[in-house]
Amino acid sequence: MIFIKYKVTKRSLSLSLARERERERERERERERERERERERERGERRERERERERERERERERERERGERGERGERERERDREREREREREREISLERALERERERSLSLLSLSSLSLSLSLSLSLSLSLSLSLSLSLSLSLSLSIYIYIYIYIY
């Protein structure tokens, strides 16, 4: 009887562990899909910024053609170069911040997985110790019953 209960308990624990693992895998897949959507959105934003810069350059070239002044052209070109460099620096900072955020998310998910694993192993350990104590209890009560029976039979 205890053996059957132990098998049923063990099987139900195994099933709940498997379900929990599957749920965690699904959550991880959803997080990965979310990260991919974020990357796609970032790519779209970068493309849009690049198109806008190209339009701005084209407008600036048109203005340069209209002015036709060489002295001012050199100064404006240097200013544009400085502006491009500042823009690149801002993009690098944003990229680094996003990379750090993704790394934090990964660390947190690993931490949650390890705590889940620990709690599941603790519950399995408790279940096994409960099962063992029940077995010992049954064994003791069976031994006591046999001694009482022998005692009654002899006297």
XYZ file of N, CA and C in Angstrom:
465
model
N 0.825 -1.201 0.000
C 0.000 0.000 0.000
C 0.865 1.259 0.000
N 1.858 1.286 0.890
C 2.764 2.437 0.943
C 3.555 2.535 -0.341
N 3.950 1.373 -0.852
C 4.734 1.365 -2.090
C 3.943 1.991 -3.232
N 2.660 1.646 -3.300
C 1.805 2.212 -4.352
C 1.667 3.727 -4.155
N 1.459 4.152 -2.890
C 1.354 5.589 -2.620
C 2.650 6.298 -2.974
N 3.773 5.645 -2.632
C 5.087 6.228 -2.957
C 5.241 6.391 -4.462
N 4.838 5.343 -5.230
C 4.947 5.419 -6.696
C 4.047 6.523 -7.241
N 2.831 6.617 -6.720
C 1.896 7.645 -7.182
C 2.444 9.031 -6.843
N 2.965 9.174 -5.621
C 3.532 10.469 -5.214
C 4.726 10.813 -6.087
N 5.567 9.820 -6.299
C 6.758 10.045 -7.119
C 6.350 10.429 -8.543
N 5.364 9.719 -9.097
C 4.911 10.003 -10.453
C 4.292 11.390 -10.533
N 3.472 11.745 -9.546
C 2.854 13.076 -9.586
C 3.906 14.171 -9.430
N 4.931 13.906 -8.613
C 6.025 14.878 -8.502
C 6.765 15.006 -9.819
N 7.015 13.858 -10.470
C 7.705 13.889 -11.760
C 6.883 14.656 -12.782
N 5.584 14.414 -12.785
C 4.716 15.127 -13.732
C 4.696 16.625 -13.437
N 4.617 16.977 -12.155
C 4.597 18.414 -11.849
C 5.940 19.060 -12.173
N 7.026 18.330 -11.963
C 8.345 18.857 -12.349
C 8.415 19.058 -13.854
N 7.930 18.093 -14.604
C 7.950 18.197 -16.064
C 7.085 19.368 -16.529
N 5.911 19.522 -15.916
C 5.047 20.644 -16.293
C 5.725 21.977 -15.984
N 6.341 22.054 -14.813
C 7.019 23.298 -14.418
C 8.176 23.593 -15.362
N 8.932 22.573 -15.756
C 10.019 22.785 -16.703
C 9.476 23.281 -18.040
N 8.375 22.687 -18.488
C 7.783 23.091 -19.764
C 7.300 24.533 -19.692
N 6.685 24.904 -18.551
C 6.251 26.296 -18.387
C 7.446 27.243 -18.426
N 8.530 26.852 -17.779
C 9.729 27.700 -17.759
C 10.310 27.804 -19.166
N 10.323 26.705 -19.916
C 10.808 26.764 -21.297
C 9.940 27.703 -22.129
N 8.629 27.631 -21.929
C 7.720 28.505 -22.675
C 7.972 29.963 -22.316
N 8.192 30.236 -21.021
C 8.499 31.609 -20.609
C 9.799 32.080 -21.265
N 10.791 31.203 -21.300
C 12.074 31.568 -21.909
C 11.894 31.830 -23.401
N 11.091 30.996 -24.070
C 10.834 31.228 -25.497
C 10.135 32.565 -25.702
N 9.190 32.903 -24.828
C 8.484 34.177 -24.936
C 9.454 35.341 -24.722
N 10.356 35.206 -23.740
C 11.355 36.265 -23.521
C 12.239 36.414 -24.751
N 12.616 35.279 -25.367
C 13.465 35.331 -26.561
C 12.711 36.008 -27.710
N 11.421 35.679 -27.865
C 10.623 36.343 -28.899
C 10.562 37.852 -28.638
N 10.396 38.230 -27.369
C 10.341 39.647 -27.014
C 11.664 40.330 -27.337
N 12.772 39.669 -27.025
C 14.088 40.246 -27.349
C 14.237 40.415 -28.857
N 13.766 39.411 -29.618
C 13.864 39.490 -31.085
C 13.018 40.640 -31.611
N 11.822 40.834 -31.052
C 10.993 41.977 -31.463
C 11.704 43.288 -31.143
N 12.347 43.337 -29.970
C 13.084 44.546 -29.579
C 14.232 44.806 -30.550
N 14.972 43.755 -30.911
C 16.070 43.924 -31.865
C 15.548 44.403 -33.214
N 14.441 43.848 -33.651
C 13.847 44.239 -34.938
C 13.411 45.703 -34.889
N 12.829 46.108 -33.769
C 12.412 47.495 -33.606
C 13.634 48.422 -33.643
N 14.706 48.003 -32.967
C 15.934 48.817 -32.973
C 16.488 48.941 -34.393
N 16.487 47.832 -35.128
C 16.970 47.883 -36.520
C 16.134 48.859 -37.343
N 14.818 48.803 -37.173
C 13.944 49.721 -37.894
C 14.224 51.170 -37.536
N 14.435 51.414 -36.235
C 14.750 52.784 -35.807
C 16.066 53.251 -36.418
N 17.079 52.351 -36.425
C 18.371 52.727 -37.013
C 18.223 53.052 -38.489
N 17.460 52.208 -39.218
C 17.248 52.465 -40.649
C 16.565 53.808 -40.859
N 15.556 54.092 -40.030
C 14.831 55.351 -40.158
C 15.750 56.540 -39.863
N 16.573 56.422 -38.832
C 17.520 57.513 -38.527
C 18.502 57.709 -39.675
N 18.964 56.592 -40.266
C 19.909 56.677 -41.385
C 19.247 57.357 -42.584
N 17.987 57.009 -42.861
C 17.273 57.660 -43.967
C 17.135 59.153 -43.705
N 16.805 59.493 -42.454
C 16.657 60.899 -42.091
C 17.982 61.639 -42.247
N 19.068 61.021 -41.823
C 20.384 61.649 -41.990
C 20.704 61.851 -43.464
N 20.382 60.841 -44.265
C 20.654 60.946 -45.700
C 19.838 62.084 -46.312
N 18.588 62.208 -45.915
C 17.762 63.322 -46.413
C 18.366 64.663 -45.991
N 18.817 64.724 -44.723
C 19.437 65.951 -44.219
C 20.704 66.273 -45.001
N 21.511 65.272 -45.283
C 22.731 65.495 -46.080
C 22.381 66.019 -47.468
N 21.354 65.422 -48.041
C 20.935 65.850 -49.384
C 20.480 67.312 -49.350
N 19.696 67.677 -48.326
C 19.265 69.073 -48.199
C 20.469 69.996 -48.019
N 21.437 69.534 -47.220
C 22.640 70.339 -46.986
C 23.438 70.498 -48.279
N 23.559 69.438 -49.045
C 24.272 69.536 -50.335
C 23.582 70.537 -51.259
N 22.263 70.482 -51.246
C 21.496 71.417 -52.070
C 21.772 72.850 -51.628
N 21.791 73.090 -50.336
C 22.098 74.431 -49.836
C 23.510 74.857 -50.237
N 24.441 73.889 -50.152
C 25.827 74.184 -50.531
C 25.903 74.600 -52.002
N 25.192 73.870 -52.824
C 25.200 74.216 -54.253
C 24.649 75.615 -54.475
N 23.610 75.938 -53.721
C 23.010 77.275 -53.862
C 23.969 78.360 -53.391
N 24.679 78.137 -52.331
C 25.586 79.169 -51.797
C 26.835 79.322 -52.664
N 27.444 78.189 -52.936
C 28.628 78.226 -53.781
C 29.838 78.883 -53.149
N 29.834 79.069 -51.868
C 30.957 79.721 -51.215
C 31.879 78.656 -50.631
N 33.113 78.655 -51.076
C 34.049 77.612 -50.651
C 34.504 77.747 -49.195
N 34.733 78.905 -48.723
C 35.220 79.100 -47.350
C 34.232 78.597 -46.314
N 32.978 78.939 -46.514
C 31.949 78.493 -45.587
C 31.723 76.998 -45.700
N 31.920 76.484 -46.887
C 31.696 75.057 -47.128
C 32.608 74.207 -46.237
N 33.884 74.566 -46.156
C 34.818 73.794 -45.325
C 34.410 73.792 -43.859
N 34.013 74.962 -43.369
C 33.600 75.054 -41.966
C 32.338 74.229 -41.713
N 31.390 74.336 -42.620
C 30.161 73.561 -42.466
C 30.435 72.068 -42.541
N 31.354 71.678 -43.398
C 31.716 70.261 -43.522
C 32.320 69.756 -42.202
N 33.184 70.549 -41.607
C 33.768 70.153 -40.315
C 32.686 70.059 -39.237
N 31.777 71.004 -39.260
C 30.676 70.978 -38.286
C 29.821 69.726 -38.480
N 29.535 69.396 -39.726
C 28.766 68.171 -39.995
C 29.516 66.938 -39.515
N 30.821 66.904 -39.738
C 31.626 65.772 -39.260
C 31.547 65.645 -37.744
N 31.644 66.777 -37.058
C 31.539 66.736 -35.598
C 30.157 66.240 -35.170
N 29.128 66.712 -35.858
C 27.755 66.281 -35.543
C 27.588 64.780 -35.785
N 28.122 64.280 -36.875
C 28.057 62.831 -37.151
C 28.764 62.034 -36.059
N 29.916 62.526 -35.635
C 30.672 61.842 -34.577
C 29.878 61.815 -33.274
N 29.240 62.938 -32.934
C 28.407 62.967 -31.733
C 27.246 61.986 -31.846
N 26.627 61.914 -33.021
C 25.515 60.995 -33.245
C 25.980 59.540 -33.097
N 27.127 59.225 -33.666
C 27.670 57.862 -33.530
C 27.937 57.526 -32.067
N 28.456 58.481 -31.330
C 28.747 58.275 -29.909
C 27.456 58.015 -29.132
N 26.414 58.777 -29.428
C 25.119 58.551 -28.769
C 24.578 57.164 -29.089
N 24.690 56.748 -30.353
C 24.216 55.417 -30.730
C 24.996 54.328 -29.999
N 26.314 54.512 -29.865
C 27.118 53.528 -29.127
C 26.679 53.436 -27.673
N 26.418 54.573 -27.054
C 25.967 54.578 -25.653
C 24.631 53.864 -25.508
N 23.704 54.148 -26.415
C 22.392 53.496 -26.372
C 22.554 51.996 -26.555
N 23.390 51.604 -27.495
C 23.623 50.188 -27.744
C 24.208 49.496 -26.511
N 25.155 50.144 -25.850
C 25.752 49.571 -24.639
C 24.722 49.445 -23.517
N 23.880 50.463 -23.366
C 22.850 50.403 -22.333
C 21.888 49.252 -22.588
N 21.495 49.063 -23.821
C 20.578 47.959 -24.147
C 21.247 46.615 -23.925
N 22.518 46.498 -24.271
C 23.250 45.245 -24.044
C 23.324 44.943 -22.551
N 23.578 45.974 -21.739
C 23.605 45.771 -20.291
C 22.243 45.325 -19.763
N 21.187 45.914 -20.277
C 19.836 45.542 -19.852
C 19.531 44.082 -20.213
N 19.906 43.679 -21.421
C 19.689 42.278 -21.814
C 20.483 41.332 -20.918
N 21.697 41.719 -20.574
C 22.525 40.891 -19.693
C 21.902 40.780 -18.308
N 21.349 41.891 -17.809
C 20.658 41.843 -16.513
C 19.463 40.900 -16.577
N 18.706 40.957 -17.670
C 17.549 40.073 -17.819
C 17.988 38.612 -17.823
N 19.069 38.321 -18.554
C 19.567 36.935 -18.577
C 19.993 36.486 -17.188
N 20.683 37.347 -16.461
C 21.133 36.994 -15.107
C 19.938 36.710 -14.206
N 18.919 37.563 -14.306
C 17.729 37.360 -13.485
C 17.012 36.063 -13.841
N 16.933 35.747 -15.137
C 16.253 34.511 -15.513
C 17.048 33.299 -15.043
N 18.381 33.365 -15.115
C 19.197 32.270 -14.600
C 19.030 32.128 -13.091
N 18.961 33.243 -12.398
C 18.767 33.206 -10.961
C 17.413 32.589 -10.612
N 16.375 32.963 -11.332
C 15.054 32.403 -11.060
C 15.018 30.910 -11.384
N 15.715 30.506 -12.451
C 15.767 29.079 -12.770
C 16.490 28.297 -11.677
N 17.578 28.833 -11.174
C 18.312 28.116 -10.132
C 17.501 28.041 -8.841
N 16.777 29.114 -8.492
C 15.953 29.059 -7.282
C 14.794 28.084 -7.466
N 14.232 28.031 -8.668
C 13.173 27.069 -8.947
C 13.706 25.650 -8.816
N 14.872 25.411 -9.367
C 15.497 24.093 -9.282
C 15.746 23.710 -7.834
N 16.237 24.649 -7.036
C 16.504 24.387 -5.635
C 15.208 24.063 -4.895
N 14.165 24.835 -5.134
C 12.902 24.574 -4.431
C 12.303 23.235 -4.849
N 12.426 22.881 -6.115
C 11.914 21.589 -6.555
C 12.706 20.446 -5.931
N 14.024 20.580 -5.857
C 14.816 19.519 -5.249
C 14.524 19.413 -3.760
N 14.285 20.543 -3.086
C 13.924 20.496 -1.675
C 12.580 19.803 -1.470
N 11.618 20.110 -2.325
C 10.312 19.466 -2.176
C 10.415 17.969 -2.450
N 11.227 17.585 -3.411
C 11.426 16.164 -3.681
C 12.101 15.497 -2.493
N 13.082 16.151 -1.914
C 13.783 15.619 -0.749
C 12.822 15.455 0.430
N 11.982 16.453 0.670
C 11.000 16.349 1.746
C 10.016 15.212 1.501
N 9.610 15.078 0.265
C 8.678 14.013 -0.086
C 9.307 12.647 0.157
N 10.567 12.509 -0.237
C 11.249 11.230 -0.030
C 11.449 10.945 1.455
N 11.783 11.946 2.246
C 11.979 11.716 3.682
C 10.650 11.374 4.347
N 9.568 11.988 3.912
C 8.246 11.649 4.437
C 7.902 10.211 4.098
N 8.180 9.832 2.880
C 7.925 8.461 2.451
C 8.740 7.473 3.270
N 9.998 7.801 3.532
C 10.862 6.928 4.332
C 10.351 6.832 5.752
N 9.933 7.943 6.337
C 9.435 7.895 7.717
C 8.141 7.076 7.796
N 7.291 7.178 6.788
C 6.080 6.355 6.765
C 6.423 4.875 6.668
N 7.424 4.556 5.847
C 7.858 3.164 5.726
C 8.379 2.648 7.054
N 9.180 3.435 7.734
C 9.721 3.024 9.031
C 8.606 2.857 10.047
N 7.664 3.773 10.023
C 6.539 3.693 10.944
C 5.737 2.417 10.715
N 5.483 2.103 9.466
C 4.755 0.866 9.140
C 5.540 -0.352 9.575
N 6.836 -0.299 9.327
C 7.691 -1.425 9.699
C 7.668 -1.628 11.206
N 7.754 -0.556 11.978
C 7.716 -0.665 13.439
C 6.368 -1.191 13.925
N 5.302 -0.678 13.329
C 3.989 -1.145 13.782
C 3.770 -2.608 13.405
N 4.310 -3.044 12.281
C 4.216 -4.448 11.881
C 5.016 -5.314 12.849
N 6.213 -4.858 13.204
C 7.047 -5.614 14.163
C 6.344 -5.704 15.502
N 5.773 -4.614 15.953
C 5.065 -4.619 17.226
C 3.876 -5.574 17.178
N 3.170 -5.594 16.074
C 2.029 -6.503 15.933
C 2.482 -7.950 16.000
N 3.592 -8.253 15.360
C 4.113 -9.635 15.375
C 4.519 -10.022 16.797
N 5.185 -9.111 17.530
C 5.584 -9.415 18.914
C 4.370 -9.637 19.794
N 3.365 -8.806 19.640
C 2.143 -8.978 20.435
C 1.477 -10.310 20.107
N 1.431 -10.645 18.846
C 0.815 -11.899 18.426
C 1.575 -13.090 19.021
N 2.909 -13.035 18.951
C 3.724 -14.126 19.513
C 3.529 -14.192 21.019
N 3.502 -13.056 21.681
C 3.323 -13.014 23.126
C 1.979 -13.641 23.507
N 0.920 -13.264 22.801
C -0.417 -13.806 23.082
C -0.448 -15.296 22.776
N 0.184 -15.700 21.709
C 0.187 -17.113 21.311
C 0.927 -17.969 22.341
N 2.034 -17.463 22.856
C 2.831 -18.236 23.826
C 2.096 -18.321 25.166
N 1.490 -17.285 25.630
C 0.852 -17.274 26.951
C -0.598 -17.470 26.792
